[in-house]
Coordinates of C-alpha atoms and ligand atoms in Angstrom, one line a residue:
X1 CA 3.0 32.2 -5.3
X2 CA 3.4 28.9 -3.4
X3 CA 0.5 26.5 -2.8
X4 CA 0.6 23.4 -0.7
X5 CA -1.2 20.1 -0.9
X6 CA -0.6 16.4 -0.4
X7 CA 2.7 14.9 -1.6
X8 CA 1.1 12.1 -3.6
X9 CA 3.8 11.0 -6.1
X10 CA 7.5 11.8 -5.8
X11 CA 9.6 13.9 -8.1
X12 CA 9.8 17.4 -9.5
X13 CA 7.9 18.6 -12.7
X14 CA 8.4 21.9 -14.4
X15 CA 6.1 23.1 -17.2
X16 CA 3.1 25.1 -18.3
X17 CA -0.4 24.7 -17.0
X18 CA -3.0 22.9 -19.0
X19 CA -6.3 23.3 -17.1
X20 CA -8.9 20.6 -17.5
X21 CA -12.2 22.1 -16.8
X22 CA -15.2 19.9 -16.4
X23 CA -17.2 19.6 -19.6
X24 CA -20.8 20.9 -19.2
X25 CA -23.5 19.1 -21.0
X26 CA -26.8 20.7 -21.7
X27 CA -29.9 18.5 -21.6
X28 CA -33.4 18.8 -20.4
X29 CA -36.4 16.7 -19.9
X30 CA -38.0 18.5 -22.8
X31 CA -36.1 16.0 -25.0
X32 CA -37.8 13.0 -23.3
X33 CA -38.7 10.6 -26.1
X34 CA -40.9 8.2 -24.1
X35 CA -40.1 5.7 -21.3
X36 CA -39.2 2.8 -23.5
X37 CA -37.0 4.9 -25.9
X38 CA -35.1 6.6 -23.0
X39 CA -34.6 3.2 -21.2
X40 CA -33.3 1.9 -24.5
X41 CA -30.9 4.9 -24.8
X42 CA -29.7 4.3 -21.3
X43 CA -29.0 0.6 -22.0
X44 CA -27.2 1.4 -25.2
X45 CA -25.2 4.1 -23.4
X46 CA -24.2 1.6 -20.7
X47 CA -23.3 -1.0 -23.3
X48 CA -21.0 1.5 -25.1
X49 CA -19.6 2.6 -21.7
X50 CA -18.8 -1.1 -20.8
X51 CA -17.2 -1.7 -24.2
X52 CA -15.1 1.4 -24.1
X53 CA -14.0 0.9 -20.5
X54 CA -12.8 -2.6 -21.2
X55 CA -10.7 -1.3 -24.1
X56 CA -9.3 1.5 -21.9
X57 CA -8.6 -1.0 -19.1
X58 CA -6.6 -3.2 -21.6
X59 CA -4.6 -0.1 -22.7
X60 CA -3.9 1.0 -19.1
X61 CA -2.9 -2.6 -18.2
X62 CA -0.1 -2.4 -20.7
X63 CA 1.0 1.2 -19.9
X64 CA 0.6 1.2 -16.1
X65 CA -0.3 -2.2 -14.7
X66 CA -2.9 -4.5 -13.2
X67 CA -3.8 -2.3 -10.3
X68 CA -4.6 0.7 -12.5
X69 CA -6.6 -1.4 -15.0
X70 CA -8.6 -2.9 -12.1
X71 CA -9.7 0.6 -11.0
X72 CA -11.3 1.1 -14.4
X73 CA -12.9 -2.4 -14.5
X74 CA -14.4 -1.5 -11.1
X75 CA -16.3 1.2 -12.9
X76 CA -18.2 -1.4 -15.0
X77 CA -19.1 -3.3 -11.8
X78 CA -20.3 -0.1 -10.1
X79 CA -22.4 1.0 -13.1
X80 CA -24.0 -2.5 -13.3
X81 CA -25.0 -2.4 -9.6
X82 CA -28.7 -3.4 -9.8
X83 CA -29.7 -0.8 -7.3
X84 CA -28.0 2.1 -9.2
X85 CA -29.5 0.9 -12.5
X86 CA -33.0 0.5 -11.1
X87 CA -32.8 4.0 -9.7
X88 CA -31.9 5.4 -13.1
X89 CA -34.8 3.5 -14.6
X90 CA -37.2 4.8 -12.0
X91 CA -36.1 8.3 -12.8
X92 CA -37.0 7.7 -16.5
X93 CA -40.4 6.3 -15.3
X94 CA -41.1 9.7 -13.9
X95 CA -40.6 11.4 -17.2
X96 CA -36.9 12.3 -17.1
X97 CA -34.5 11.9 -20.1
X98 CA -31.7 9.3 -19.8
X99 CA -29.1 12.1 -19.3
X100 CA -31.0 13.6 -16.4
X101 CA -31.5 10.2 -14.9
X102 CA -27.8 9.5 -15.0
X103 CA -26.9 12.9 -13.7
X104 CA -29.4 12.7 -10.8
X105 CA -28.4 9.2 -9.6
X106 CA -24.7 9.6 -10.0
X107 CA -24.7 13.0 -8.3
X108 CA -26.6 11.5 -5.4
X109 CA -24.2 8.6 -5.0
X110 CA -21.1 10.8 -5.4
X111 CA -22.4 13.3 -2.7
X112 CA -23.2 10.4 -0.4
X113 CA -19.7 8.9 -0.7
X114 CA -18.0 12.2 -0.5
X115 CA -19.7 12.9 2.9
X116 CA -18.2 9.8 4.5
X117 CA -15.1 10.2 6.7
X118 CA -13.5 7.1 5.3
X119 CA -10.9 7.7 2.6
X120 CA -11.8 4.6 0.7
X121 CA -15.4 5.7 0.5
X122 CA -14.4 9.1 -0.7
X123 CA -12.5 7.5 -3.5
X124 CA -15.7 6.0 -4.7
X125 CA -17.1 9.5 -5.0
X126 CA -14.3 10.3 -7.5
X127 CA -15.1 7.0 -9.4
X128 CA -18.8 7.8 -9.6
X129 CA -18.0 11.3 -10.9
X130 CA -15.8 9.8 -13.6
X131 CA -18.6 7.3 -14.6
X132 CA -21.1 10.2 -14.8
X133 CA -18.9 12.4 -17.0
X134 CA -18.1 9.5 -19.4
X135 CA -21.7 8.2 -19.6
X136 CA -23.0 11.7 -20.2
X137 CA -20.4 12.2 -22.9
X138 CA -21.6 9.0 -24.6
X139 CA -25.3 9.9 -24.3
X140 CA -24.7 13.4 -25.6
X141 CA -22.7 12.1 -28.5
X142 CA -19.7 14.3 -27.5
X143 CA -16.1 13.2 -27.5
X144 CA -14.5 13.2 -24.0
X145 CA -11.7 15.6 -23.2
X146 CA -8.8 14.8 -25.5
X147 CA -5.6 14.4 -23.6
X148 CA -3.7 12.6 -26.2
X149 CA -2.4 15.7 -27.9
X150 CA -1.0 17.8 -25.1
X151 CA 1.9 20.1 -25.8
X152 CA 5.3 19.2 -24.4
X153 CA 6.0 19.9 -20.7
X154 CA 2.3 20.2 -19.8
X155 CA 1.4 20.4 -16.1
X156 CA -2.1 18.9 -15.9
X157 CA -4.3 21.0 -13.6
X158 CA -7.7 19.4 -12.9
X159 CA -10.4 19.0 -10.2
X160 CA -9.2 15.4 -10.1
X161 CA -7.2 12.9 -12.1
X162 CA -9.7 10.3 -13.2
X163 CA -8.8 6.7 -14.3
X164 CA -10.1 7.4 -17.8
X165 CA -8.0 10.6 -18.1
X166 CA -4.8 8.7 -17.4
X167 CA -5.4 6.2 -20.2
X168 CA -5.4 9.0 -22.8
X169 CA -2.5 10.8 -21.3
X170 CA 0.6 11.0 -23.3
X171 CA 3.0 10.8 -20.4
X172 CA 6.0 11.9 -22.3
X173 CA 4.4 15.3 -22.7
X174 CA 3.2 15.6 -19.1
X175 CA 5.7 16.8 -16.5
X176 CA 3.4 16.8 -13.4
X177 CA -0.1 16.7 -12.1
X178 CA -1.8 19.2 -9.8
X179 CA -5.4 18.6 -8.5
X180 CA -8.0 19.9 -6.1
X181 CA -9.2 16.5 -4.9
X182 CA -7.6 13.3 -3.8
X183 CA -5.7 12.0 -0.7
X184 CA -2.4 10.1 -0.4
X185 CA -4.1 6.8 -0.9
X186 CA -6.7 8.0 -3.4
X187 CA -7.1 6.5 -6.8
X188 CA -5.6 9.7 -8.3
X189 CA -2.5 9.1 -6.2
X190 CA -2.2 5.5 -7.2
X191 CA -2.6 6.4 -10.8
X192 CA 0.0 9.2 -10.7
X193 CA 2.5 6.9 -9.0
X194 CA 1.7 4.2 -11.6
X195 CA 2.5 6.7 -14.4
X196 CA 5.6 7.8 -12.4
X197 CA 4.5 11.4 -12.7
X198 CA 5.2 13.9 -9.8
X199 CA 1.8 14.9 -8.3
X200 CA 0.5 17.2 -5.7
X201 CA -3.2 16.6 -4.8
X202 CA -5.8 18.3 -2.6
X203 CA -4.9 21.9 -3.5
X204 CA -8.2 23.7 -2.9
X205 CA -9.4 26.0 -5.7
X206 CA -6.3 25.4 -7.9
X207 CA -8.3 25.1 -11.2
X208 CA -9.5 28.7 -10.5
X209 CA -6.2 30.1 -9.3
X210 CA -4.0 28.9 -12.2
X211 CA -4.2 30.5 -15.6
X212 CA -3.9 28.5 -18.8
X213 CA -0.3 28.4 -19.9
X214 CA 1.0 29.8 -16.6
X215 CA 4.5 28.5 -15.6
X216 CA 4.5 25.9 -12.8
X217 CA 6.8 23.9 -10.7
X218 CA 5.3 20.9 -8.9
X219 CA 7.3 19.3 -6.1
X220 CA 5.6 15.9 -5.5
X221 CA 8.1 15.0 -2.8
X222 CA 7.5 18.0 -0.7
X223 CA 3.8 18.4 -1.6
X224 CA 4.0 22.0 -2.9
X225 CA 3.8 23.9 -6.2
X226 CA 5.1 27.3 -7.3
X227 CA 3.0 29.4 -9.7
X228 CA 4.8 31.7 -12.1
X229 CA 8.3 31.0 -10.7
X230 CA 11.1 33.4 -11.5
X231 CA 14.1 32.3 -13.6
X232 CA 16.3 31.8 -10.6
X233 CA 13.8 29.5 -8.8
X234 CA 13.3 27.6 -12.0
X235 CA 17.0 27.1 -12.4
X236 CA 17.3 25.8 -8.8
X237 CA 14.5 23.3 -9.3
X238 CA 16.0 22.1 -12.6
X239 CA 19.1 21.3 -10.7
X240 CA 17.1 19.5 -8.0
X241 CA 15.2 17.6 -10.7
X242 CA 18.5 16.5 -12.4
X243 CA 19.8 15.3 -9.1
X244 CA 16.6 13.3 -8.3
X245 CA 16.7 11.8 -11.8
X246 CA 20.3 10.8 -11.3
X247 CA 19.5 9.2 -8.0
X248 CA 16.6 7.2 -9.5
X249 CA 18.8 6.0 -12.3
X250 CA 21.4 4.9 -9.9
X251 CA 18.8 3.0 -7.9
X252 CA 17.4 1.2 -10.9
X253 CA 20.8 -0.5 -11.3
X254 CA 20.0 -2.4 -8.0
X255 CA 16.7 -3.8 -9.3
X256 CA 17.9 -7.1 -10.6
X257 CA 20.9 -7.5 -8.4
X258 CA 21.2 -9.7 -5.4
X259 CA 21.7 -7.8 -2.1
X260 CA 25.3 -7.9 -1.0
X261 CA 27.4 -5.7 1.3
X262 CA 30.8 -4.3 0.3
X263 CA 32.5 -7.5 1.4
X264 CA 30.3 -9.6 -0.9
X265 CA 28.2 -11.1 1.9
X266 CA 24.6 -12.0 0.8
X267 CA 21.5 -10.4 2.4
X268 CA 17.9 -10.3 1.4
X269 CA 15.5 -7.4 1.0
X270 CA 11.9 -8.4 1.0
X271 CA 8.7 -6.5 0.7
X272 CA 5.9 -5.7 3.2
X273 CA 2.5 -5.9 1.5
X274 CA -1.2 -5.6 2.4
X275 CA -2.8 -7.2 -0.6
X276 CA -2.0 -9.6 -3.5
X277 CA -1.9 -6.7 -5.9
X278 CA 1.0 -5.1 -4.0
X279 CA 3.1 -8.2 -4.7
X280 CA 3.3 -6.9 -8.3
X281 CA 4.7 -3.6 -7.1
X282 CA 7.1 -5.5 -4.9
X283 CA 8.5 -7.5 -7.8
X284 CA 8.7 -4.4 -10.0
X285 CA 10.8 -2.9 -7.2
X286 CA 13.1 -5.9 -7.1
X287 CA 11.8 -7.7 -4.0
X288 CA 13.6 -10.9 -3.2
X289 CA 10.4 -12.2 -1.5
X290 CA 7.6 -11.1 0.7
X291 CA 8.7 -10.7 4.3
X292 CA 5.3 -9.6 5.7
X293 CA 1.8 -10.0 4.2
X294 CA -0.5 -8.1 6.5
X295 CA -3.6 -10.3 6.1
X296 CA -5.8 -8.1 8.2
X297 CA -6.4 -6.0 5.0
X298 CA -8.3 -8.9 3.5
X299 CA -10.6 -8.7 6.5
X300 CA -11.2 -5.0 6.3
X301 CA -13.6 -3.0 4.0
X302 CA -16.2 -5.8 4.0
X303 CA -19.1 -6.9 6.1
X304 CA -18.3 -10.5 6.9
X305 CA -15.3 -12.8 7.3
X306 CA -13.5 -13.9 4.1
X307 CA -14.1 -17.6 3.5
X308 CA -11.4 -20.2 3.2
X309 CA -11.7 -20.1 -0.6
X310 CA -11.4 -16.3 -0.7
X311 CA -8.4 -16.4 1.6
X312 CA -6.9 -19.3 -0.4
X313 CA -7.3 -17.3 -3.6
X314 CA -5.5 -14.3 -2.1
X315 CA -2.5 -16.3 -0.7
X316 CA -2.3 -18.5 -3.8
X317 CA -2.2 -15.3 -6.0
X318 CA 0.8 -14.0 -4.1
X319 CA 2.5 -17.5 -4.1
X320 CA 2.1 -17.8 -7.9
X321 CA 3.2 -14.2 -8.4
X322 CA 6.4 -14.7 -6.4
X323 CA 7.2 -17.9 -8.3
X324 CA 8.9 -19.9 -5.5
X325 CA 10.4 -16.9 -3.7
X326 CA 9.7 -16.8 0.1
X327 CA 6.3 -15.4 1.2
X328 CA 5.7 -14.8 4.9
X329 CA 2.0 -14.6 5.7
X330 CA 1.1 -13.1 9.0
X331 CA -2.0 -14.4 10.6
X332 CA -4.8 -11.9 11.5
X333 CA -3.3 -9.0 13.5
X334 CA -6.6 -7.5 14.5
X335 CA -7.2 -5.1 17.5
X336 CA -5.0 -2.2 18.7
X337 CA -5.6 0.4 16.0
X338 CA -6.9 -2.1 13.5
X339 CA -10.6 -2.4 14.0
X340 CA -12.8 -4.7 12.1
X341 CA -16.4 -3.7 12.9
X342 CA -18.1 -7.0 12.1
X343 CA -15.9 -8.9 14.5
X344 CA -17.7 -7.0 17.4
X345 CA -14.6 -7.1 19.6
X346 CA -16.1 -4.5 22.0
X347 CA -14.7 -1.3 23.3
X348 CA -11.5 -1.5 25.5
X349 CA -9.8 0.9 27.8
X350 CA -6.4 0.0 26.4
X351 CA -6.8 -1.7 23.0
X352 CA -3.0 -1.8 22.4
X353 CA -2.7 -3.8 25.6
X354 CA -5.9 -5.8 25.0
X355 CA -7.6 -8.3 23.0
X356 CA -5.5 -8.3 19.8
X357 CA -3.8 -10.5 17.2
X358 CA -2.9 -14.0 18.5
X359 CA -5.0 -13.5 21.6
X360 CA -8.1 -12.9 19.5
X361 CA -7.3 -15.8 17.1
X362 CA -6.6 -18.4 19.9
X363 CA -10.0 -17.6 21.4
X364 CA -11.8 -17.8 18.1
X365 CA -10.3 -21.1 16.9
X366 CA -13.0 -21.7 14.3
X367 CA -12.1 -18.4 12.6
X368 CA -8.4 -19.1 13.0
X369 CA -8.7 -22.6 11.5
X370 CA -10.1 -21.1 8.3
X371 CA -7.0 -18.9 7.9
X372 CA -4.6 -21.6 8.8
X373 CA -6.2 -24.1 6.3
X374 CA -6.1 -21.5 3.5
X375 CA -2.4 -20.8 4.1
X376 CA -1.5 -24.5 4.3
X377 CA -3.3 -25.2 1.0
X378 CA -1.8 -22.2 -0.8
X379 CA 1.6 -23.4 0.5
X380 CA 1.3 -26.5 -1.7
X381 CA 1.7 -24.4 -4.8
X382 CA 5.4 -23.7 -4.6
X383 CA 6.1 -24.8 -1.0
X384 CA 7.4 -21.3 -0.3
X385 CA 4.8 -20.0 2.1
X386 CA 5.6 -19.4 5.8
X387 CA 3.1 -18.7 8.7
X388 CA 4.0 -15.8 11.0
X389 CA 2.2 -15.4 14.4
X390 CA 1.8 -11.8 15.6
X391 CA 2.1 -10.3 19.1
X392 CA 3.6 -13.3 20.8
X393 CA 4.3 -13.0 24.5
X394 CA 4.7 -16.6 25.6
X395 CA 5.8 -20.1 24.7
X396 CA 2.2 -21.4 25.2
X397 CA 0.8 -19.2 22.5
X398 CA 3.1 -20.7 19.9
X399 CA 2.4 -24.2 21.1
X400 CA -1.4 -23.7 21.1
X401 CA -1.2 -22.2 17.5
X402 CA 1.0 -25.1 16.3
X403 CA -1.4 -27.6 17.9
X404 CA -4.3 -26.1 16.0
X405 CA -2.2 -26.2 12.8
X406 CA -1.7 -29.9 13.3
X407 CA -5.5 -30.3 13.6
X408 CA -5.9 -28.4 10.3
X409 CA -3.3 -30.6 8.6
X410 CA -5.1 -33.8 9.8
X411 CA -8.4 -32.5 8.4
X412 CA -6.8 -31.6 5.1
X413 CA -5.2 -35.0 4.9
X414 CA -8.5 -36.7 5.5
X415 CA -10.2 -34.5 2.9
X416 CA -7.5 -35.5 0.4
X417 CA -6.5 -31.8 -0.2
X418 CA -3.0 -30.8 -1.1
X419 CA -1.1 -28.7 1.4
X420 CA 2.4 -28.0 2.6
X421 CA 3.3 -30.6 5.3
X422 CA 6.5 -28.8 6.2
X423 CA 5.3 -25.2 6.3
X424 CA 7.5 -23.2 8.7
X425 CA 5.9 -21.3 11.6
X426 CA 7.6 -18.2 12.8
X427 CA 6.7 -15.3 15.1
X428 CA 6.8 -11.6 15.2
X429 CA 9.1 -10.4 18.0
X430 CA 7.4 -7.2 18.9
X431 CA 6.6 -7.3 22.6
X432 CA 9.1 -6.8 25.5
X433 CA 8.2 -10.4 26.7
X434 CA 9.3 -11.8 23.3
X435 CA 12.7 -10.0 23.7
X436 CA 13.2 -11.2 27.2
X437 CA 12.2 -14.8 26.3
X438 CA 13.9 -14.8 22.9
X439 CA 16.1 -17.8 23.7
X440 CA 13.1 -19.9 24.8
X441 CA 10.9 -18.8 21.9
X442 CA 13.7 -19.6 19.4
X443 CA 13.2 -23.3 20.5
X444 CA 9.6 -23.2 19.5
X445 CA 9.6 -21.0 16.4
X446 CA 11.1 -21.6 13.0
X447 CA 12.0 -18.0 12.5
X448 CA 11.8 -14.5 14.1
X449 CA 10.7 -11.3 12.4
X450 CA 11.3 -8.1 14.5
X451 CA 8.4 -5.8 14.4
X452 CA 10.1 -2.6 15.5
X453 CA 6.9 -0.5 15.1
X454 CA 5.2 -2.3 18.0
X455 CA 8.4 -3.2 19.8
X456 CA 9.4 0.5 20.1
X457 CA 6.0 1.5 21.5
X458 CA 5.9 -1.3 24.0
X459 CA 9.5 -1.0 25.2
X460 CA 9.1 2.8 25.6
X461 CA 5.5 2.6 26.8
X462 CA 4.7 5.3 24.2
X463 CA 1.6 4.9 21.9
X464 CA 2.8 4.8 18.3
X465 CA -0.2 6.8 17.1
X466 CA -0.3 9.5 19.8
X467 CA 1.3 12.8 18.7
X468 CA 1.6 13.9 22.3
X469 CA 4.1 11.2 23.1
X470 CA 5.7 11.1 19.7
X471 CA 8.9 12.7 21.1
X472 CA 9.3 9.5 23.2
X473 CA 8.7 7.1 20.4
X474 CA 12.3 6.6 19.2
X475 CA 13.8 3.6 17.4
X476 CA 17.3 4.9 18.3
X477 CA 16.6 4.7 22.0
X478 CA 19.2 2.5 23.6
X479 CA 16.6 0.3 25.2
X480 CA 15.0 -0.4 21.8
X481 CA 18.3 -1.1 20.1
X482 CA 19.4 -3.4 22.9
X483 CA 16.1 -5.3 22.5
X484 CA 16.7 -5.7 18.8
X485 CA 20.3 -6.8 19.4
X486 CA 19.2 -9.4 21.9
X487 CA 16.6 -10.9 19.5
X488 CA 19.1 -11.2 16.7
X489 CA 21.7 -12.8 19.0
X490 CA 19.2 -15.3 20.3
X491 CA 18.1 -16.3 16.8
X492 CA 21.7 -16.7 15.7
X493 CA 22.6 -18.8 18.7
X494 CA 19.6 -21.1 18.0
X495 CA 20.4 -21.3 14.3
X496 CA 17.0 -19.9 13.1
X497 CA 16.6 -17.1 10.5
X498 CA 15.8 -13.6 11.8
X499 CA 14.3 -10.8 9.8
X500 CA 13.1 -7.3 10.5
X501 CA 9.8 -6.1 9.1
X502 CA 9.2 -2.9 11.1
X503 CA 9.9 0.5 9.7
X504 CA 13.4 0.6 11.3
X505 CA 14.5 -1.9 8.6
X506 CA 14.5 1.0 6.1
X507 CA 16.2 3.5 8.4
X508 CA 19.5 4.4 6.7
X509 CA 21.4 5.3 9.8
X510 CA 20.5 2.1 11.6
X511 CA 21.8 -0.2 8.9
X512 CA 25.4 -0.4 10.2
X513 CA 24.0 -1.6 13.6
X514 CA 21.9 -4.3 12.0
X515 CA 24.7 -5.5 9.8
X516 CA 27.1 -5.6 12.8
X517 CA 24.6 -7.8 14.7
X518 CA 24.2 -10.1 11.7
X519 CA 20.7 -9.3 10.6
X520 CA 20.4 -10.8 7.1
X521 CA 16.7 -10.3 6.1
X522 CA 15.2 -6.8 5.8
X523 CA 11.5 -6.4 4.9
X524 CA 10.4 -2.9 3.9
X525 CA 7.7 -1.2 1.9
X526 CA 8.1 -1.7 -1.9
X527 CA 9.4 1.8 -2.5
X528 CA 12.2 1.3 0.1
X529 CA 13.6 -1.9 -1.4
X530 CA 16.1 -0.3 -3.8
X531 CA 17.3 2.4 -1.4
X532 CA 17.8 -0.3 1.3
X533 CA 19.7 -2.6 -1.1
X534 CA 21.9 0.3 -2.1
X535 CA 22.6 1.3 1.5
X536 CA 23.6 -2.3 2.5
X537 CA 25.9 -2.5 -0.5
X538 CA 27.9 0.4 0.7
X539 CA 29.0 -1.1 4.0
X540 CA 32.0 -3.2 4.9
X541 CA 31.4 -5.4 8.0
X542 CA 34.5 -3.9 9.7
X543 CA 33.1 -0.3 9.2
X544 CA 29.7 -1.3 10.4
X545 CA 31.2 -2.9 13.5
X546 CA 33.2 0.1 14.3
X547 CA 30.1 2.4 14.0
X548 CA 28.1 0.0 16.1
X549 CA 30.7 -0.1 18.9
X550 CA 30.8 3.7 19.1
X551 CA 27.0 4.1 18.8
X552 CA 26.1 1.5 21.4
X553 CA 28.6 3.1 23.8
X554 CA 26.3 6.2 24.0
X555 CA 23.6 6.4 26.5
X556 CA 20.8 8.4 24.9
X557 CA 18.6 8.0 21.8
X558 CA 19.5 11.6 20.6
X559 CA 23.2 10.9 21.0
X560 CA 23.0 7.6 19.0
X561 CA 20.9 9.2 16.3
X562 CA 23.2 12.2 16.1
X563 CA 26.3 10.1 15.9
X564 CA 24.9 7.7 13.2
X565 CA 23.6 10.6 11.1
X566 CA 27.1 12.1 11.3
X567 CA 28.7 8.8 10.2
X568 CA 26.3 8.7 7.1
X569 CA 27.2 12.3 6.2
X570 CA 30.9 11.6 6.3
X571 CA 30.5 8.7 4.0
X572 CA 28.6 10.7 1.3
Ligands
LIG601 C1 5.5 -4.0 13.6 O1 4.9 -3.9 14.6 O2 6.7 -3.5 13.5 C2 4.9 -4.5 12.3 C3 5.7 -4.7 11.3 O3 3.6 -4.8 12.3 P1 2.5 -3.7 12.2 O4 3.1 -2.4 11.8 O5 1.5 -4.2 11.2 O6 1.9 -3.7 13.6
LIG602 MG1 3.0 -5.0 14.9

């Protein structure tokens, strides 16, 4: 039997099911020992919980990393939320025992979070359920589920993978994870990836379907699992597993190497990140710098603008983490599909052609100033920060932003605050206007970074998020490729660096074209760094140029894609 779910963590795991069923605790208000006593028990329970969680977080920090530890530490903050606490105490006031108070309040919060559309909110439901289970285990004096002694080749089957479960997990005995709940960006997925275990999440009813000890194959790359596979299928998957392991091993060789093509020419592969924490993942994956920090994520998931200090802390954290390597910070790219409710930008007929990115910032200079000051100040730490302006369509926009930057520098000078006087200011080339004006913009900007995600949608007039026009959205379209080529050529002629931070930078078949045109900086999601470095290393400039000549002589996107795919196949 084959079941499908969300491909949350890459790889293939083969083993036997170990089903984690939720522990049920029995308690009743009949055990109520008086208001004061129950409140005392609750307080003691919370104190033990806090103590235990800190220890678990320390353990997970060592085994998985900062991000995973922070998820657990977040549980302490949640449980200490004054509102949640007072609701538990109020429950006790009405004659309920501490366990019932915890159960009632946590269940209410978990249900409330689970009902929200937002993925991040739904993650909180999982966190609250984890808090509830552990706090109830403490209050009932029961040991939590022991995952430290699992048999070899266990496939963990659970309602959800909770942060506390992952700490106890002996990963060498676990071959995969299969759960009922959790999305691609859920905490369960982050944790599974942190543990480097294949995982398929969101398989409805799987804890009921699978029998304890049943044979299982979990394909975390494809997002499917096979229950009770026959020997032939198992053998096939073992082969696949071996191949994937081999590929991974080969890639790890590239982690600490500089990026070079087969002729020995140097390139750089940077990371795209959305938060300071992702810088850690970038470094672990061998990033030579940060080519795009999408700062809009600092503005999301909150109810008011982040202050200069908050922004400074975030940029400084990345700067320190990257230890002098280049970090490109993109100023707020709001609008389009990136909505920030508290900015009240109003509804627009065509948000992608509307009030977004640099347009919004230049008409809210007070807000823009805060971000520019924070970046300038964080730039003083290693002098390695660069400012990148998104969605540029004219020379005036660059001039206006740079004038504001000078105002900020003057202010900081007067205030006696340290900042980077020589910070470079580049632009995203992601609009047709920026391609057509590339020569002129290169005189105003210190560098270019090609945003192929937007450039493709604007050149082809095909919304990047609309499935109905997905067939038109094509990075191999000759118009898009000519646009990219023109931008690279203009930058080279002007002697300014040019990078690419759109998804095309990680597209294997396009690499020979980029190399032929002289692109030297690629910025990709952290997991694409090593594959991109490997791909670049396999090309000689002469071969790349020959492939480019042939490809650019073709007149359709399908023709170009087909030809380049064939070239890659022949080289395997
Ligand atoms: C792009 O447009 O290619 C880009 C990198 O920016 P974003 O995906 O954030 O719009
Ligand atoms: Mg963009």
